[in-house]
Every structure is written in structure tokens, then in C-alpha cells.
Short mmCIF file of C-alpha atoms in Angstrom, two decimals:
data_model
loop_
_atom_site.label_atom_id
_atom_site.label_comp_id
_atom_site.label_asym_id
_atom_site.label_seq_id
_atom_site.Cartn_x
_atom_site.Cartn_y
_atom_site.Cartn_z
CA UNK A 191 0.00 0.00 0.00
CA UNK A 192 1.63 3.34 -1.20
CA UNK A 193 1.34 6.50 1.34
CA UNK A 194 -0.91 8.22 -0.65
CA UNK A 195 -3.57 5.08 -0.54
CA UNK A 196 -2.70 4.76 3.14
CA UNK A 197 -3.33 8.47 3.53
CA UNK A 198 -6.66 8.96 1.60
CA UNK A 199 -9.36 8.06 3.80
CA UNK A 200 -7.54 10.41 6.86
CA UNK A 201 -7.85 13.30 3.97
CA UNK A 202 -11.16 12.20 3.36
CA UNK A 203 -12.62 12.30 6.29
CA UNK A 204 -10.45 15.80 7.63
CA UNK A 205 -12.49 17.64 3.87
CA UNK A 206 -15.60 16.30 4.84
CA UNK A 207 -15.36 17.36 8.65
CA UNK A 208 -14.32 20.46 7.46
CA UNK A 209 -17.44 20.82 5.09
CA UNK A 210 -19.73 20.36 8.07
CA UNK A 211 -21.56 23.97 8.66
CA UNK A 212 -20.63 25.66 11.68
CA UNK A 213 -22.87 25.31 15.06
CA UNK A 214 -25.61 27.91 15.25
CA UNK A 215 -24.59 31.33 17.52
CA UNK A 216 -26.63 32.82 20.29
CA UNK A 217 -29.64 34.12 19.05
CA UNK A 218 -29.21 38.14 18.20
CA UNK A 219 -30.07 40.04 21.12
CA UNK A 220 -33.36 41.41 20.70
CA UNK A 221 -32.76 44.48 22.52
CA UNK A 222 -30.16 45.65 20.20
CA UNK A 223 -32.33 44.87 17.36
CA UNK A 224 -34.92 46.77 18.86
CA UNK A 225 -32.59 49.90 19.65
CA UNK A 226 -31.68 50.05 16.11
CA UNK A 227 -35.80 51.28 14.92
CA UNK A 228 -36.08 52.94 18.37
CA UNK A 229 -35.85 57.31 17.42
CA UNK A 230 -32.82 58.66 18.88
CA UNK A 231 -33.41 60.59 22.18
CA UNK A 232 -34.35 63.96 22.14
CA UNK A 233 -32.23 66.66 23.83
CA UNK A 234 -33.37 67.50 27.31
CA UNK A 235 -33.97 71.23 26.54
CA UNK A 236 -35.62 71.51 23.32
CA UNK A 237 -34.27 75.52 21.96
CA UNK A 238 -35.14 74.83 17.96
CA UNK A 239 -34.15 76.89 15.25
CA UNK A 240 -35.81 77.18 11.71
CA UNK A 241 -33.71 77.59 9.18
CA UNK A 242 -34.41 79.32 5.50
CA UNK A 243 -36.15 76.76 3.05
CA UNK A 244 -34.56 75.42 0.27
CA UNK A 245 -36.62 76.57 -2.72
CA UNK A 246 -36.82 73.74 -5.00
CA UNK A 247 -39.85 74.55 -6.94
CA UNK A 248 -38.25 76.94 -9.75
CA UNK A 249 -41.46 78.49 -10.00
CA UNK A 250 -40.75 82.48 -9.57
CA UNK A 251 -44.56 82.80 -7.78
CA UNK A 252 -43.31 80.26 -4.52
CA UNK A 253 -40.02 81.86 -4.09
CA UNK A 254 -41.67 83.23 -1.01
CA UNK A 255 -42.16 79.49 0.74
CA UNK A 256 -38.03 79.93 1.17
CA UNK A 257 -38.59 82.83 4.08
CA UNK A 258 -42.13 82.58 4.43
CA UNK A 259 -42.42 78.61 5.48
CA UNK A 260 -39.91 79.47 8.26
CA UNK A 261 -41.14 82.28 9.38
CA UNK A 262 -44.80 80.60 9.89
CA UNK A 263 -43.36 77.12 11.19
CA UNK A 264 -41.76 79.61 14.14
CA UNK A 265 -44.91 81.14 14.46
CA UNK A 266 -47.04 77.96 14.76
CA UNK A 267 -43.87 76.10 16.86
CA UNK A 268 -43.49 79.05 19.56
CA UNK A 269 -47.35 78.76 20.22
CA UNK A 270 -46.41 74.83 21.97
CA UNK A 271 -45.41 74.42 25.71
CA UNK A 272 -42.19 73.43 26.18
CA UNK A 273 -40.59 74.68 23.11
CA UNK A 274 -38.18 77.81 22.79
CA UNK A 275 -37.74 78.87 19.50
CA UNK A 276 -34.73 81.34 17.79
CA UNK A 277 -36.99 84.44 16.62
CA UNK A 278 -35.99 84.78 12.65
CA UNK A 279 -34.63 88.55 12.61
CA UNK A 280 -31.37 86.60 14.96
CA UNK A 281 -31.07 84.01 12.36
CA UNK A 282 -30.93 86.83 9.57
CA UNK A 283 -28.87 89.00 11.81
CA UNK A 284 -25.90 85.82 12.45
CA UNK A 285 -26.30 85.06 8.62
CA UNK A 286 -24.91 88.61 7.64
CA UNK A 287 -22.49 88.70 10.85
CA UNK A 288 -21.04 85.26 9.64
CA UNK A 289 -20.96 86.03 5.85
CA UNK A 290 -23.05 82.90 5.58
CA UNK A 291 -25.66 82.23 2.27
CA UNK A 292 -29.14 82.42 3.95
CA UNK A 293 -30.86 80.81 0.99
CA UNK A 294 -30.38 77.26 -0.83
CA UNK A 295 -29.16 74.15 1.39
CA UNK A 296 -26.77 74.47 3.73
CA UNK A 297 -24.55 71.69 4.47
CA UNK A 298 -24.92 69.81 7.77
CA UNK A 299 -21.59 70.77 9.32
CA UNK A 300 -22.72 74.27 8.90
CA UNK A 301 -26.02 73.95 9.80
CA UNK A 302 -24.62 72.39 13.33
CA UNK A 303 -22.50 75.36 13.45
CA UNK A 304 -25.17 77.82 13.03
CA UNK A 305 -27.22 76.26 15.35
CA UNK A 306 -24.66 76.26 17.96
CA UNK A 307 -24.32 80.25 17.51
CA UNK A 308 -28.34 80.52 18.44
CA UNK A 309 -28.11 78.14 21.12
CA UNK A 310 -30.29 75.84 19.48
CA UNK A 311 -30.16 72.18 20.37
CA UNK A 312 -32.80 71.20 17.44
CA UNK A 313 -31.75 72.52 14.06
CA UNK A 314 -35.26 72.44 11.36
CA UNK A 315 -34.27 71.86 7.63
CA UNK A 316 -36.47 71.91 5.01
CA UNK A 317 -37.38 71.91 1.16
CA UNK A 318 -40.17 72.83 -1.03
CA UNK A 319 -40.45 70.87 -4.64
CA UNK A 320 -42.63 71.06 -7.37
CA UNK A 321 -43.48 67.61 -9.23
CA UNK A 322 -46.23 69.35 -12.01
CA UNK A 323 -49.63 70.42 -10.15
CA UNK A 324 -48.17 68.88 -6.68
CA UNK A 325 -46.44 70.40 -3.77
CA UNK A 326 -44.39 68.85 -1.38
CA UNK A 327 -42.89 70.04 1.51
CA UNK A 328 -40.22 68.15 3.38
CA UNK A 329 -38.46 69.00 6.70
CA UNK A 330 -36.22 67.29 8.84
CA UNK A 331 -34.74 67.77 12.68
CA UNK A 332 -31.07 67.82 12.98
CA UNK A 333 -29.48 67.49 17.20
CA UNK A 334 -26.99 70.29 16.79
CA UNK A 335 -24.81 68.56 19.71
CA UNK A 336 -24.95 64.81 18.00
CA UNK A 337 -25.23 65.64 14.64
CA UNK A 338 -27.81 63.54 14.13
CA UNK A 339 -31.36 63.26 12.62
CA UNK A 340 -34.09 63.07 14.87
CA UNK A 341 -36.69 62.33 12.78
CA UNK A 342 -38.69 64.01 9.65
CA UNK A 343 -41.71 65.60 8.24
CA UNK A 344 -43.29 65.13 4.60
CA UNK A 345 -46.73 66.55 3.20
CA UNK A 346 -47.97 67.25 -0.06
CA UNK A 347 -50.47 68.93 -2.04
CA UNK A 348 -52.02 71.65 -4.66
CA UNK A 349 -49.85 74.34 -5.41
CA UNK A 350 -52.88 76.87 -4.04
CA UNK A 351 -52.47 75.35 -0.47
CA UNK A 352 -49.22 76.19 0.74
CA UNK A 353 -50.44 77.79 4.19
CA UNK A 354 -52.64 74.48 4.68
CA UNK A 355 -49.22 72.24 4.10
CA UNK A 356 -47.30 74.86 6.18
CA UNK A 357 -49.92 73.95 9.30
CA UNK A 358 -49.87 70.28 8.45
CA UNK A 359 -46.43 70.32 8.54
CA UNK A 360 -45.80 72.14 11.69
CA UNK A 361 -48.57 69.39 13.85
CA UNK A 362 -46.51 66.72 12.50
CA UNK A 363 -43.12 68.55 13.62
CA UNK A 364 -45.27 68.68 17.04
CA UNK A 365 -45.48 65.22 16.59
CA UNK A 366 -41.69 64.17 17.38
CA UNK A 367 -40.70 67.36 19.18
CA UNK A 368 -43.49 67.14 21.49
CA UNK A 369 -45.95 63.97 21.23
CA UNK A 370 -47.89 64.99 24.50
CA UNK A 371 -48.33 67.95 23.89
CA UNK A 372 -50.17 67.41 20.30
CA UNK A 373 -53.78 66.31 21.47
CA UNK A 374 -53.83 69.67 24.20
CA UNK A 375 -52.54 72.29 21.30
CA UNK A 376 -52.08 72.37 17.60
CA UNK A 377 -51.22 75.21 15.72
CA UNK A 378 -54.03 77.62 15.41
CA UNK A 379 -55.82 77.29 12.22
CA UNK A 380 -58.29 79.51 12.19
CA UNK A 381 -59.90 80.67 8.48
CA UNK A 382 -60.71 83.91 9.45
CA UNK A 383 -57.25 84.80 10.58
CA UNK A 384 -55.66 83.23 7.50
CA UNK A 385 -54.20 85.38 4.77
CA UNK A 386 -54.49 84.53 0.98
CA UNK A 387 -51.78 82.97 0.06
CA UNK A 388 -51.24 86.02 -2.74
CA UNK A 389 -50.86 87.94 -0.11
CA UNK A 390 -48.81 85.79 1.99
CA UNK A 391 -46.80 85.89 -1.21
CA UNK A 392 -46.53 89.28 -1.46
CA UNK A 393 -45.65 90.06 2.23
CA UNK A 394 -42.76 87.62 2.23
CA UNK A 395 -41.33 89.04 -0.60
CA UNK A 396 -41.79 92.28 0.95
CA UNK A 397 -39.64 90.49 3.98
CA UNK A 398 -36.57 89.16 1.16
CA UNK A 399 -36.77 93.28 -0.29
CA UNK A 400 -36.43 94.33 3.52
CA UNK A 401 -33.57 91.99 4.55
CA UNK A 402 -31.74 93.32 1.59
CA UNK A 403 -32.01 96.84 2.34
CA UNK A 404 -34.53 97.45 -0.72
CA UNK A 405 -36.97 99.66 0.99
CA UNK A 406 -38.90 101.33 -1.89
CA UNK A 407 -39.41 97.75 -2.82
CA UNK A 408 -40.51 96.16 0.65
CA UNK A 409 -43.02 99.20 0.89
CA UNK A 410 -44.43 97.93 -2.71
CA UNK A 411 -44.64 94.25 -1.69
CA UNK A 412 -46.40 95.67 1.64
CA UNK A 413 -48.65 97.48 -0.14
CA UNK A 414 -49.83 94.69 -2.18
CA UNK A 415 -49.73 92.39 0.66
CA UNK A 416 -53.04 94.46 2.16
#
């Protein structure tokens, strides 16, 4: 008998132990599975800023959802118990102090960074786009200190109802900023106290003329506004 024939069962048997799947692990531990859907925590003090929209539309008659969605989320937002939010003329006022581009996206780094100049611990970001006859709005919450996303806000519809989305939007904001505090207050919706949205229109961009220094201009947009 040769070595090799001597040798062949020994290899034989050595492949096919080898072949033999591996013994099942522990089970994965549910709790980190579960951590991994759970929303990050929110920051004990909740100081949010609103931040410029970024005007995705291209439509030159909703260039005024870039100021004007902010400015009315921080209106609805400041009307909730428990949340402080940074009044707009500071955001406008550290935007020309810092040289910074108050319109279009701003990256997250210097969102964080901006955010950390107000004092905010919850940083709101947020985009209008036009797909045809549609409007959608989309926001999200940034934790200035981790960097990270706490959660985010989508609604759609006509083109004519972008003060309805705006109040949509800010309930669902409500929603992960402050869930028990939704059923006792929503934003205020009343009809009677809601502009047109021409007007709304017209009296944010009589805000853009103002915050460039074009008074003749704001006065017109004013004007129009009422």
C-alpha cells in the first residue's frame, strides 16, 4: 500500500469534517435589534431653530415658501409648551455677521454650526419641490450637539395650499418634538385669521426686499400684501 492510498481516507474524512456547517450562535439580542428602529433621544432642553427653506420649486410665484415657510413654522412652533424657538430677525442677523448664504441648502456641518451660535439644540431643515400640479414640503430635525437626525416631516399637495401644508407640517413637527403635547394644542388654524396665500406671497417678498435693504421695494410688496 503506497502513502498516498494509506493516507486517503484520513484526507477524506479531515475535507468532509471540514465541510460540516458551523454550530448555530446565540440568538441576536433582541434588545439591540430593537434599539436600532427605536428614534434617537431627544435633547433634554428643546431651543429649535428654523432655518431658511430650500426653494426647490423653480417656480418664480413660490419663491416666497423659502422665508415665508420658516417664518410661519416659528410662528405655529413658539405657540407649543415646552418649546423655545430662535426668533428669525437673529437668524438673519448671524447670517450677515457670519458672511453665511441664507438661501439654498446648507450643508450639515454648517447647519450644526449655526445652530450652535443661536443656542439651538434642534436645528429644522427643510425643502419645497414642485413635481407638475403637486407640492411637497419636506423637513427634517437635525441634534446640533450629536449631529444627528431626529426624525422628519413630509406633506404634499395643490400648489394653491401652501399655508394648509405649512400647518400640516408644523402638527406633524409637534409630533416628534413634542408627542404629549399634540392632542392639548395644535397650531391655530383659524380661516378667518388666514391670509391669501397672494398675499402671503406678497408680504414675504416684501420680507426678502427688507432683509436686503430694498426699501422702496418692501413698501411695494407691503402694499400689495393688504
Amino acid at each position: 500500500m503506497t502513502p498516498a492510498t494509506f493516507l486517503a481516507p484520513f484526507i477524506l474524512f479531515g475535507l468532509a469534517a471540514c465541510a460540516q456547517p458551523a454550530p448555530p450562535g446565540p440568538p441576536p439580542d433582541a434588545t439591540a435589534t430593537a434599539s436600532l428602529s427605536t428614534p434617537p433621544a431627544l435633547p433634554s432642553r428643546l431651543v429649535v431653530s428654523v432655518l431658511n427653506f430650500e426653494d426647490r420649486t423653480r417656480a418664480p410665484e413660490l419663491a416666497w415658501l423659502r422665508k415665508g415657510l420658516a417664518d410661519m413654522l416659528i410662528t405655529d412652533l413658539s405657540r407649543a409648551g415646552g418649546l423655545h424657538v430662535v426668533q428669525r430677525e437673529r437668524l438673519e442677523h448671524l447670517f450677515r455677521e457670519q458672511a453665511l448664504h441664507a438661501g439654498g441648502r446648507v450643508e450639515d456641518r454648517t447647519a450644526v454650526a449655526i445652530g450652535r451660535l443661536t443656542g439651538a439644540t434642534v436645528l429644522l431643515q427643510g425643502s419645497a419641490i414642485r413635481a407638475g400640479d403637486v407640492l411637497r414640503i419636506d423637513a427634517h430635525l437635525l441634534d446640533v450637539e450629536r449631529g444627528m437626525v431626529l426624525g422628519a416631516a413630509s406633506v404634499e399637495g395643490g400648489l394653491n395650499e401652501a399655508l394648509a401644508l405649512e400647518k400640516q407640517l408644523a402638527a406633524r413637527v409637534l409630533e416628534i418634538l413634542r408627542p404629549d403635547a399634540v392632542s392639548r394644542r395644535r397650531p391655530a388654524s383659524d380661516a378667518s385669521m388666514t391670509p391669501s396665500q397672494e398675499a402671503a406671497g406678497a408680504m414675504y417678498e416684501g420680507v426678502e426686499a427688507a432683509d436686503r435693504g430694498n426699501v422702496p421695494e418692501a413698501l411695494a410688496q407691503f402694499e400689495s400684501a393688504l
